[in-house]
Short mmCIF file of C-alpha atoms and ligand atoms in Angstrom, two decimals:
data_model
loop_
_atom_site.label_atom_id
_atom_site.label_comp_id
_atom_site.label_asym_id
_atom_site.label_seq_id
_atom_site.Cartn_x
_atom_site.Cartn_y
_atom_site.Cartn_z
CA MET A 1 15.16 -34.84 -4.06
CA SER A 2 16.91 -32.32 -4.87
CA ARG A 3 19.89 -30.73 -2.38
CA LEU A 4 18.74 -26.45 -1.85
CA VAL A 5 21.03 -24.51 -1.34
CA VAL A 6 20.97 -21.07 -0.72
CA VAL A 7 22.59 -18.24 -0.72
CA SER A 8 22.82 -14.73 0.69
CA ASN A 9 24.92 -12.54 1.89
CA ARG A 10 25.06 -13.05 5.10
CA THR A 11 24.49 -16.69 7.06
CA GLY A 12 23.51 -17.01 10.57
CA ASP A 13 22.44 -19.90 12.70
CA PRO A 14 19.42 -21.53 10.64
CA ARG A 15 18.52 -23.43 14.43
CA ASN A 16 18.82 -19.59 16.28
CA PRO A 17 17.57 -16.69 13.81
CA ALA A 18 18.73 -13.77 14.53
CA ALA A 19 16.37 -10.47 14.66
CA GLY A 20 16.56 -10.22 10.45
CA GLY A 21 13.19 -11.12 8.32
CA LEU A 22 15.50 -12.72 5.88
CA ALA A 23 17.40 -14.88 8.63
CA VAL A 24 14.48 -15.93 10.47
CA ALA A 25 12.78 -17.14 7.02
CA VAL A 26 16.04 -18.68 5.17
CA GLY A 27 17.34 -21.06 8.07
CA GLU A 28 13.16 -22.21 8.25
CA SER A 29 13.59 -23.55 4.69
CA LEU A 30 17.00 -24.98 5.11
CA ARG A 31 16.03 -26.91 8.51
CA GLN A 32 13.00 -27.74 5.61
CA THR A 33 14.78 -29.59 4.15
CA GLY A 34 18.37 -29.75 4.89
CA GLY A 35 21.05 -28.29 2.40
CA LEU A 36 23.46 -25.87 1.97
CA TRP A 37 23.88 -22.06 2.82
CA PHE A 38 26.23 -19.64 0.98
CA GLY A 39 27.31 -16.12 2.37
CA TRP A 40 29.69 -14.05 3.89
CA SER A 41 31.43 -14.10 6.72
CA GLY A 42 30.73 -10.51 7.89
CA LYS A 43 34.46 -10.48 8.88
CA ILE A 44 36.48 -7.97 7.08
CA GLN A 45 40.40 -9.14 6.29
CA ASP A 46 43.09 -5.95 5.77
CA GLU A 47 44.62 -6.76 2.75
CA HIS A 48 47.95 -6.13 3.60
CA GLY A 49 51.15 -8.12 1.86
CA ASP A 50 50.65 -11.64 1.26
CA GLU A 51 47.37 -11.95 3.59
CA LYS A 52 45.81 -10.79 0.31
CA ALA A 53 45.95 -14.43 -1.06
CA HIS A 54 43.58 -15.80 1.44
CA TYR A 55 41.58 -13.55 2.42
CA ASP A 56 38.41 -15.10 -0.69
CA ASP A 57 38.90 -19.34 1.48
CA VAL A 58 35.47 -20.41 2.08
CA HIS A 59 35.13 -21.40 6.27
CA ALA A 60 32.70 -24.61 6.56
CA GLN A 61 30.65 -26.15 9.25
CA THR A 62 27.60 -27.72 9.50
CA VAL A 63 24.67 -27.10 11.76
CA GLY A 64 21.83 -30.06 12.01
CA ASP A 65 21.17 -30.80 8.80
CA VAL A 66 22.96 -27.68 6.91
CA GLN A 67 26.30 -26.52 6.15
CA LEU A 68 27.58 -23.86 6.79
CA VAL A 69 29.86 -21.84 3.73
CA THR A 70 31.78 -18.56 4.32
CA LEU A 71 33.63 -15.99 2.91
CA ASP A 72 35.72 -12.92 3.95
CA LEU A 73 36.09 -9.69 2.09
CA SER A 74 38.90 -8.33 1.64
CA ARG A 75 37.71 -4.20 3.10
CA ARG A 76 37.89 -2.96 -0.47
CA ASP A 77 35.32 -4.64 -1.38
CA TYR A 78 32.92 -4.39 1.74
CA GLU A 79 33.02 -0.54 1.40
CA THR A 80 32.49 -0.81 -2.04
CA TYR A 81 30.02 -3.93 -2.63
CA TYR A 82 28.20 -4.08 0.80
CA LEU A 83 28.09 -0.20 2.40
CA GLY A 84 28.92 1.09 -0.97
CA TYR A 85 26.58 -0.66 -4.20
CA ALA A 86 23.74 -1.82 -2.09
CA ASN A 87 23.17 -0.25 0.65
CA SER A 88 23.80 3.48 -0.63
CA VAL A 89 22.37 2.59 -4.09
CA LEU A 90 20.03 -0.19 -4.94
CA TRP A 91 18.62 0.34 -0.99
CA PRO A 92 17.78 3.91 -0.85
CA VAL A 93 16.81 4.02 -5.10
CA PHE A 94 14.35 0.33 -4.28
CA HIS A 95 12.73 2.40 -1.14
CA TYR A 96 12.57 5.23 -3.14
CA ARG A 97 14.91 8.02 -1.48
CA LEU A 98 16.81 8.64 -4.69
CA ASP A 99 17.39 11.94 -2.70
CA LEU A 100 19.84 9.52 -0.43
CA ALA A 101 21.97 7.40 -3.32
CA ASP A 102 25.63 7.42 -3.93
CA PHE A 103 25.97 6.81 -7.31
CA ASP A 104 29.52 6.42 -7.51
CA ILE A 105 31.47 5.24 -9.82
CA ARG A 106 33.56 2.57 -7.45
CA PHE A 107 31.16 0.63 -5.83
CA VAL A 108 29.48 -0.99 -9.55
CA ALA A 109 32.94 -2.44 -10.24
CA GLY A 110 32.67 -4.15 -5.83
CA TYR A 111 29.40 -5.48 -6.75
CA ARG A 112 30.33 -7.29 -9.69
CA ARG A 113 33.89 -7.72 -8.59
CA VAL A 114 32.13 -10.23 -4.94
CA ASN A 115 29.70 -11.48 -7.44
CA GLU A 116 32.16 -12.67 -9.35
CA LEU A 117 33.84 -14.13 -6.14
CA PHE A 118 30.53 -15.80 -4.64
CA ALA A 119 29.53 -17.54 -7.62
CA ARG A 120 33.54 -18.98 -8.88
CA LYS A 121 33.46 -20.29 -5.19
CA LEU A 122 30.00 -21.68 -4.84
CA LEU A 123 30.71 -23.01 -8.37
CA PRO A 124 33.05 -26.41 -7.18
CA LEU A 125 30.13 -26.96 -3.97
CA LEU A 126 27.08 -27.50 -6.05
CA ARG A 127 25.52 -30.82 -6.60
CA SER A 128 24.12 -30.93 -10.43
CA ASP A 129 20.84 -31.40 -8.90
CA ASP A 130 20.49 -28.21 -6.69
CA LEU A 131 18.12 -26.07 -6.07
CA ILE A 132 19.55 -22.85 -5.12
CA TRP A 133 18.33 -20.30 -4.59
CA VAL A 134 19.56 -17.30 -4.47
CA HIS A 135 18.05 -13.74 -2.06
CA ASP A 136 17.99 -10.22 -1.90
CA TYR A 137 19.34 -6.70 -3.35
CA HIS A 138 23.22 -7.65 -2.62
CA LEU A 139 22.82 -10.50 -5.74
CA ILE A 140 21.05 -9.78 -7.91
CA PRO A 141 24.24 -10.48 -10.55
CA LEU A 142 24.41 -13.75 -9.43
CA ALA A 143 22.99 -16.32 -11.27
CA ALA A 144 25.02 -14.13 -14.21
CA ALA A 145 28.55 -14.85 -12.83
CA LEU A 146 26.99 -18.89 -12.37
CA ARG A 147 25.50 -19.64 -16.30
CA ALA A 148 28.76 -17.55 -17.16
CA LEU A 149 31.30 -20.77 -15.23
CA GLY A 150 29.13 -23.41 -17.03
CA CYS A 151 25.96 -23.37 -14.07
CA GLY A 152 22.54 -24.52 -15.14
CA ASN A 153 21.33 -26.19 -12.33
CA ARG A 154 17.89 -24.62 -11.43
CA ILE A 155 18.34 -20.69 -9.90
CA GLY A 156 15.58 -19.05 -8.45
CA PHE A 157 15.72 -15.37 -6.57
CA PHE A 158 13.51 -13.78 -3.70
CA LEU A 159 14.03 -9.81 -3.73
CA HIS A 160 13.14 -8.50 -0.29
CA ILE A 161 12.71 -5.70 -0.51
CA PRO A 162 10.53 -3.25 -3.20
CA MET A 163 10.80 -3.43 -6.86
CA PRO A 164 10.61 0.05 -7.56
CA PRO A 165 8.60 1.09 -10.80
CA PRO A 166 10.62 1.90 -13.86
CA LEU A 167 11.53 5.62 -14.42
CA ILE A 168 13.03 4.58 -10.81
CA MET A 169 14.70 1.97 -11.27
CA ALA A 170 15.69 4.46 -14.63
CA ALA A 171 18.16 6.44 -12.25
CA ILE A 172 20.54 3.98 -11.54
CA PRO A 173 23.15 4.30 -14.28
CA GLU A 174 23.95 1.14 -14.54
CA HIS A 175 19.71 -0.32 -14.18
CA GLU A 176 19.95 -2.14 -17.67
CA TRP A 177 22.36 -4.26 -17.31
CA LEU A 178 21.20 -5.04 -13.36
CA MET A 179 17.26 -5.76 -14.73
CA LYS A 180 19.27 -8.03 -17.89
CA SER A 181 21.59 -10.10 -15.10
CA LEU A 182 18.03 -10.81 -13.59
CA PHE A 183 17.07 -12.95 -16.92
CA ALA A 184 19.07 -15.53 -15.54
CA TYR A 185 17.17 -16.58 -12.40
CA ASP A 186 14.12 -19.27 -14.15
CA LEU A 187 11.93 -17.90 -10.74
CA VAL A 188 11.97 -14.06 -9.75
CA GLY A 189 9.93 -13.90 -5.69
CA LEU A 190 8.53 -10.72 -5.60
CA GLN A 191 6.97 -9.85 -2.10
CA SER A 192 3.39 -8.28 -4.10
CA GLU A 193 1.70 -7.77 -7.00
CA SER A 194 1.94 -4.22 -7.29
CA ASP A 195 6.57 -5.13 -7.45
CA VAL A 196 5.29 -7.89 -10.08
CA THR A 197 3.18 -5.03 -11.86
CA HIS A 198 5.70 -2.42 -11.65
CA PHE A 199 9.46 -5.18 -12.63
CA CYS A 200 7.04 -6.68 -15.94
CA HIS A 201 6.14 -2.42 -16.49
CA TYR A 202 10.08 -2.50 -16.76
CA VAL A 203 11.10 -4.91 -18.81
CA GLU A 204 7.92 -4.38 -21.46
CA SER A 205 8.90 -1.21 -21.79
CA GLU A 206 12.76 -0.51 -21.85
CA ALA A 207 13.29 -4.65 -22.87
CA HIS A 208 10.65 -5.03 -24.71
CA ALA A 209 9.86 -8.14 -23.00
CA GLU A 210 6.83 -9.84 -24.08
CA ARG A 211 4.29 -11.58 -22.32
CA LEU A 212 4.58 -15.16 -22.85
CA SER A 213 1.25 -15.82 -19.91
CA ARG A 214 0.56 -14.06 -16.53
CA GLU A 215 3.90 -14.71 -15.03
CA ARG A 216 6.49 -15.42 -18.16
CA LEU A 217 8.01 -13.57 -19.83
CA ARG A 218 10.62 -13.74 -22.74
CA ALA A 219 13.66 -11.13 -23.09
CA PHE A 220 17.21 -11.08 -24.18
CA ASN A 221 16.42 -14.26 -25.41
CA ARG A 222 15.81 -16.06 -22.35
CA THR A 223 11.57 -16.92 -20.71
CA LEU A 224 12.35 -16.29 -17.02
CA ARG A 225 8.54 -16.33 -14.54
CA VAL A 226 8.09 -14.08 -12.38
CA GLY A 227 5.94 -14.00 -8.98
CA ALA A 228 4.61 -12.40 -6.43
CA TYR A 229 5.57 -14.82 -3.32
CA PRO A 230 4.66 -12.89 -0.13
CA ILE A 231 6.37 -13.77 2.59
CA GLY A 232 4.86 -15.25 5.80
CA ILE A 233 5.69 -16.10 9.35
CA ASP A 234 6.38 -19.36 11.47
CA ILE A 235 2.94 -18.35 13.32
CA ASP A 236 3.26 -21.34 15.46
CA GLU A 237 6.61 -20.90 16.39
CA PHE A 238 5.68 -16.96 17.74
CA VAL A 239 2.30 -18.76 19.20
CA ARG A 240 4.95 -20.86 21.59
CA LEU A 241 6.75 -17.93 22.23
CA ALA A 242 4.24 -15.57 23.02
CA GLU A 243 3.39 -18.51 25.42
CA ALA A 244 6.79 -19.23 27.40
CA LYS A 245 7.73 -18.06 29.99
CA ASP A 246 10.21 -15.23 28.43
CA GLY A 247 7.06 -13.71 26.89
CA ARG A 248 4.71 -14.63 29.50
CA ASP A 249 7.10 -12.62 31.68
CA MET A 250 7.27 -9.87 29.83
CA PHE A 251 3.42 -9.00 29.02
CA LEU A 252 3.02 -9.43 32.95
CA ARG A 253 5.93 -6.31 33.30
CA MET A 254 4.48 -4.73 30.48
CA ARG A 255 0.66 -5.14 31.67
CA GLU A 256 1.75 -4.04 35.40
CA GLU A 257 3.72 -0.54 33.99
CA TYR A 258 1.34 0.52 31.77
CA SER A 259 -1.99 -0.77 33.73
CA ARG A 260 -3.08 3.01 33.27
CA ARG A 261 -2.48 4.10 30.07
CA ARG A 262 -2.56 3.31 26.30
CA LEU A 263 -0.22 1.78 24.83
CA LEU A 264 0.97 2.05 21.67
CA LEU A 265 4.07 0.60 20.30
CA GLY A 266 6.94 0.72 17.09
CA VAL A 267 9.48 -2.41 16.33
CA ASP A 268 12.50 -1.70 13.70
CA ARG A 269 15.58 -0.73 12.76
CA LEU A 270 16.23 2.83 12.49
CA ASP A 271 15.90 2.40 8.85
CA TYR A 272 15.07 5.66 6.78
CA SER A 273 12.22 3.01 5.01
CA LYS A 274 10.74 2.73 8.25
CA GLY A 275 9.03 6.27 8.12
CA LEU A 276 10.18 7.02 12.52
CA PRO A 277 10.28 10.36 12.25
CA GLN A 278 6.55 10.43 10.59
CA ARG A 279 5.61 8.73 12.95
CA VAL A 280 6.52 9.98 16.14
CA GLU A 281 5.19 13.60 14.59
CA ALA A 282 2.21 11.87 14.39
CA PHE A 283 1.65 10.44 18.09
CA ARG A 284 2.77 14.26 18.44
CA GLU A 285 -0.25 15.64 16.37
CA LEU A 286 -2.56 12.71 18.24
CA LEU A 287 -1.26 15.00 22.06
CA ALA A 288 -1.89 18.03 20.45
CA ARG A 289 -5.83 16.60 18.51
CA TYR A 290 -6.72 13.76 20.80
CA PRO A 291 -5.98 16.37 24.77
CA GLU A 292 -7.44 13.67 26.44
CA ASN A 293 -5.11 10.43 25.58
CA ARG A 294 -1.85 13.06 27.66
CA ASN A 295 -0.39 11.99 30.76
CA ARG A 296 -2.60 8.70 29.32
CA ALA A 297 -1.59 6.95 26.26
CA THR A 298 2.76 5.92 25.96
CA LEU A 299 4.69 5.80 22.59
CA ILE A 300 7.44 2.99 22.82
CA GLN A 301 9.24 2.80 19.96
CA ILE A 302 12.41 0.37 19.47
CA ALA A 303 14.81 0.93 16.96
CA SER A 304 17.63 -1.89 16.48
CA PRO A 305 21.15 -0.41 15.47
CA SER A 306 21.50 -1.08 11.49
CA ARG A 307 24.18 -0.04 8.51
CA GLU A 308 25.35 2.81 11.38
CA LYS A 309 28.85 2.87 9.06
CA VAL A 310 26.01 4.60 5.97
CA GLY A 311 26.12 8.84 6.94
CA ALA A 312 22.18 8.27 5.92
CA TYR A 313 21.41 6.11 8.91
CA ASP A 314 23.81 8.76 11.47
CA ASP A 315 21.14 11.47 10.34
CA LEU A 316 18.22 9.36 11.00
CA ARG A 317 20.20 8.74 14.98
CA ARG A 318 20.34 12.23 15.27
CA GLN A 319 16.31 13.35 14.41
CA MET A 320 14.96 10.66 16.57
CA ASP A 321 16.70 12.19 19.07
CA SER A 322 15.64 14.83 18.90
CA LEU A 323 12.27 14.63 18.01
CA CYS A 324 11.33 12.34 21.15
CA GLY A 325 13.73 14.31 23.48
CA ALA A 326 11.47 17.46 21.81
CA ILE A 327 8.45 16.04 21.73
CA ASN A 328 8.86 14.33 25.46
CA GLY A 329 10.79 18.40 27.10
CA ASP A 330 6.88 19.78 25.64
CA TYR A 331 4.13 17.07 26.42
CA GLY A 332 6.26 15.48 29.51
CA GLU A 333 5.05 15.46 32.99
CA LEU A 334 6.88 14.39 36.29
CA ASP A 335 5.43 11.03 35.43
CA TRP A 336 5.22 11.02 32.13
CA MET A 337 7.30 10.30 28.88
CA PRO A 338 4.98 9.93 26.37
CA VAL A 339 7.43 8.92 24.02
CA ARG A 340 10.22 6.21 25.34
CA TYR A 341 13.09 5.14 23.01
CA ILE A 342 15.10 2.70 22.78
CA HIS A 343 17.64 2.54 20.82
CA ARG A 344 18.11 -0.94 20.61
CA ASN A 345 17.78 -4.80 19.51
CA VAL A 346 15.16 -6.20 21.85
CA ALA A 347 15.48 -9.79 22.71
CA ARG A 348 13.08 -12.27 20.58
CA LYS A 349 11.69 -13.99 22.55
CA ARG A 350 9.89 -10.96 25.13
CA LEU A 351 8.73 -10.03 22.18
CA PRO A 352 5.81 -11.23 22.38
CA GLY A 353 4.59 -10.13 25.12
CA LEU A 354 5.76 -6.45 24.70
CA TYR A 355 3.41 -7.09 21.16
CA ARG A 356 0.43 -8.66 23.27
CA ALA A 357 1.20 -5.95 26.06
CA SER A 358 0.24 -3.18 23.42
CA ARG A 359 -3.53 -1.90 22.62
CA VAL A 360 -2.55 0.15 18.97
CA ALA A 361 0.81 -0.87 16.76
CA LEU A 362 2.11 1.19 14.48
CA VAL A 363 4.53 -0.25 11.07
CA THR A 364 3.87 3.07 9.08
CA PRO A 365 7.16 2.59 6.06
CA LEU A 366 7.19 4.92 3.97
CA ARG A 367 8.41 1.87 1.93
CA ASP A 368 8.71 -1.51 3.02
CA GLY A 369 9.15 -5.09 0.76
CA MET A 370 6.99 -7.28 3.10
CA ASN A 371 7.13 -5.98 6.70
CA LEU A 372 7.24 -9.00 9.47
CA VAL A 373 6.11 -6.80 12.78
CA ALA A 374 3.20 -6.63 11.23
CA LYS A 375 2.45 -10.67 10.62
CA GLU A 376 4.55 -10.54 14.55
CA PHE A 377 2.29 -8.43 16.35
CA ILE A 378 -1.38 -9.36 14.85
CA ALA A 379 0.31 -13.62 15.97
CA ALA A 380 0.86 -11.70 19.27
CA GLN A 381 -2.29 -10.35 20.04
CA ASP A 382 -5.25 -12.22 22.32
CA PRO A 383 -7.65 -13.27 20.06
CA ALA A 384 -10.58 -12.03 22.86
CA ASP A 385 -9.19 -8.49 23.22
CA PRO A 386 -6.95 -7.67 20.58
CA GLY A 387 -5.08 -4.72 20.17
CA MET A 388 -5.49 -2.66 16.49
CA LEU A 389 -2.34 -2.42 13.91
CA VAL A 390 -1.57 1.00 11.52
CA LEU A 391 -0.53 0.19 8.52
CA SER A 392 1.28 1.17 5.87
CA ARG A 393 -0.58 2.06 2.99
CA PHE A 394 3.13 1.69 0.66
CA ALA A 395 4.64 -1.69 3.39
CA GLY A 396 4.31 -4.87 1.01
CA ALA A 397 1.93 -6.32 3.41
CA ALA A 398 -1.12 -3.46 3.06
CA GLU A 399 -2.25 -6.08 0.10
CA GLN A 400 -3.35 -8.89 3.00
CA LEU A 401 -3.75 -7.09 5.42
CA LYS A 402 -6.76 -5.74 4.76
CA GLU A 403 -8.26 -5.30 7.45
CA ALA A 404 -6.06 -2.63 9.34
CA LEU A 405 -5.89 0.37 9.66
CA LEU A 406 -4.24 1.90 7.21
CA VAL A 407 -2.51 5.12 6.22
CA ASN A 408 -0.38 7.40 4.59
CA PRO A 409 2.38 8.21 6.34
CA TYR A 410 3.27 11.61 4.88
CA ASP A 411 -0.23 12.45 5.95
CA ILE A 412 0.33 13.22 9.80
CA GLU A 413 -2.63 14.28 11.05
CA GLY A 414 -4.19 11.44 9.13
CA THR A 415 -2.35 8.55 10.27
CA ALA A 416 -3.40 10.65 13.62
CA GLN A 417 -6.42 9.97 13.45
CA ALA A 418 -5.78 6.72 12.32
CA ILE A 419 -4.81 5.89 15.37
CA GLU A 420 -6.83 7.36 17.85
CA ARG A 421 -9.70 5.56 15.62
CA ALA A 422 -6.87 2.11 16.70
CA LEU A 423 -6.92 3.93 20.57
CA THR A 424 -11.13 3.71 20.91
CA MET A 425 -12.52 1.34 18.31
CA SER A 426 -15.35 -1.58 20.34
CA ALA A 427 -14.08 -4.58 21.58
CA ASP A 428 -16.57 -6.09 18.85
CA GLU A 429 -15.07 -4.42 15.90
CA ARG A 430 -11.05 -5.29 16.94
CA ILE A 431 -12.57 -8.95 17.43
CA GLN A 432 -13.34 -9.21 14.21
CA ARG A 433 -11.57 -7.60 12.38
CA HIS A 434 -7.71 -9.25 13.66
CA ASP A 435 -9.76 -12.75 13.11
CA ALA A 436 -10.09 -11.58 9.56
CA LEU A 437 -6.36 -10.88 9.44
CA LEU A 438 -4.81 -13.56 11.96
CA SER A 439 -6.83 -16.46 9.05
CA ARG A 440 -5.03 -14.81 6.63
CA ILE A 441 -1.63 -15.04 7.36
CA ARG A 442 -1.70 -18.64 8.65
CA LYS A 443 -2.27 -19.17 5.91
CA HIS A 444 0.07 -17.61 4.29
CA ASP A 445 2.83 -17.96 6.83
CA VAL A 446 6.64 -19.32 5.88
CA HIS A 447 5.78 -22.75 5.48
CA TRP A 448 3.35 -21.92 3.16
CA TRP A 449 5.51 -19.71 1.51
CA CYS A 450 8.75 -21.72 1.04
CA SER A 451 7.07 -24.67 0.03
CA THR A 452 5.56 -22.50 -3.09
CA PHE A 453 7.87 -20.58 -4.08
CA LEU A 454 10.45 -23.85 -3.99
CA GLN A 455 7.56 -25.92 -6.09
CA ALA A 456 7.77 -22.85 -8.26
CA LEU A 457 11.34 -23.63 -8.48
CA LYS A 458 11.41 -26.80 -9.48
CA HIS A 459 8.68 -27.15 -11.84
CA VAL A 460 10.14 -24.09 -14.11
CA GLU A 461 10.49 -24.05 -17.28
CA GLN A 462 14.19 -24.19 -18.29
CA ASP A 463 14.54 -23.52 -21.44
CA VAL A 464 18.17 -23.34 -21.33
CA ALA A 465 19.57 -26.66 -20.21
CA CYS A 466 22.80 -25.45 -19.00
CA GLY A 467 26.04 -23.43 -19.56
CA PRO A 468 26.56 -20.16 -19.73
CA THR A 469 23.50 -18.12 -22.43
CA PRO A 470 24.35 -15.03 -24.83
CA HIS A 471 24.06 -12.03 -22.66
CA HIS A 472 26.03 -12.96 -19.93
CA GLU A 473 29.22 -12.16 -21.59
CA GLY A 474 31.12 -9.35 -20.20
CA LEU A 475 29.82 -9.63 -17.27
P1 LIG B 1 13.72 -5.85 7.07
O1 LIG B 1 13.89 -4.10 6.64
O2 LIG B 1 14.34 -6.05 9.08
O3 LIG B 1 13.96 -6.30 6.11
P2 LIG B 1 10.86 -6.12 8.81
O4 LIG B 1 10.70 -7.62 7.73
O5 LIG B 1 10.58 -5.79 9.29
O6 LIG B 1 12.45 -6.01 8.05
O7 LIG B 1 11.71 -8.12 9.84
C1 LIG B 1 12.00 -7.06 10.45
C2 LIG B 1 12.90 -8.39 12.05
O8 LIG B 1 13.73 -8.05 12.45
C3 LIG B 1 11.55 -9.37 12.30
O9 LIG B 1 11.39 -10.81 12.47
C4 LIG B 1 11.07 -8.66 13.63
O10 LIG B 1 10.38 -8.63 14.95
C5 LIG B 1 12.45 -7.84 13.78
N1 LIG B 1 13.08 -6.71 14.26
C6 LIG B 1 13.12 -5.73 13.58
N2 LIG B 1 13.60 -4.57 14.88
C7 LIG B 1 14.12 -5.33 15.53
C8 LIG B 1 13.84 -4.64 16.78
N3 LIG B 1 14.12 -3.62 17.03
N4 LIG B 1 14.26 -6.31 18.06
C9 LIG B 1 14.31 -6.67 18.04
N5 LIG B 1 14.04 -7.92 16.84
C10 LIG B 1 13.35 -6.36 16.22
C11 LIG B 1 13.72 -6.65 4.81
C12 LIG B 1 12.36 -5.82 4.33
C13 LIG B 1 11.15 -6.29 4.55
C14 LIG B 1 11.14 -7.78 5.05
C15 LIG B 1 12.01 -8.69 4.94
C16 LIG B 1 11.03 -9.95 5.17
O11 LIG B 1 12.57 -4.83 4.34
O12 LIG B 1 10.42 -5.55 3.98
O13 LIG B 1 9.78 -7.96 5.53
O14 LIG B 1 13.13 -8.48 4.02
O15 LIG B 1 11.52 -10.28 3.60
#
């Protein structure tokens, strides 16, 4: 059986996946086959004098069946590749936030440099029959950089974030180069059918790609397979966590604390794509329009710190502090605060208990590749008395989770109405909807995701046997 080589911006401990969708899913796929996980160590080395020569050395360690190989980044690469191109160009644009993008010309050079560095350091570690699986927007040109060095392995790519429509993509000055480099992969996996449609429209209109079949495109002298592989959760592991001591303790504590209240929950990274200010506004609208919720409904919003060195995240933090302060000031009572806003991570083992104690989950991103919190919330519910999911139609998860209450998060009134409907829904309807949702996320769980993607990669028809392809020169 081919060895699996996973490449992602950051690696993690495959036995103890930290918070973050990618870490959870990648850890899972490596545990299935054993293999190599390659990425940035998270460390930054300041370049001065003779230390410069050492900053790109790799560190290797073995964890269970997995070999972890990492490298440090120089400060300049960290600033241009990670903070710059990945998180100030690609992240905002792919989430439709052109207003937040910073097209500083130095960023793309750092992005190319780090992708080339990854390729140079990874190549000597590869065996000829390794299956390589590259993850996410940080590493779009990695296959092209590997091919330029002669790598002929099967290489697959999975984009965890949305693929924007062609005209939004075209705002990136280097969009042609970026999209062309995707054709160095054998298989490109996206989260949803609408992402696939956007990608196909882009390459058909901008690169005159030929659609060979539903999933096969030909452009730049290469044939590429593309498809939707919606990521799932490890549902059995999640149910186990819900039933373990920490999960149960958390559930009982929250039930006791909020026995007279209706609990609403949001769990996110503090990111502008997650629609947090709009969510708090919708909750405020709920209190204004449906006064029976005053002194009764409490929104717990957990927002873990994220990318604090990128300016837009700082602005969001201030905005959330002020919105939550205002709603508590306007509506709070001596014995009730409408919003509990917690700017910290919650331990993973406690999350299921928190989900289960909540009547309603608010998962209302303005744009999201998938959103695993929506799936985790459903998995953690008591099937005999489940809570209700209010879900943004702009999350990739909305394509699968049609029985949730789907909302437009920009529509504050509409979202408030949906929250009220969720809070007052009959037990029969909640049970019916939950049943349908649970069976769908059980069928398409993380095991299904990994095996479907990897099977497709193993069997994809490679049209280049080995070596660099003509369009990769100059990367
Ligand atoms: P993220 O944007 O990080 O992932 P998400 O899918 O919601 O978003 O995954 C978050 C994971 O981190 C979940 O497992 C959740 O439980 C955990 N988490 C989030 N906030 C937390 C908090 N405050 N405390 C503790 N745990 C927290 C990217 C894409 C998503 C896509 C995933 C996976 O942006 O659209 O679903 O990758 O592909």
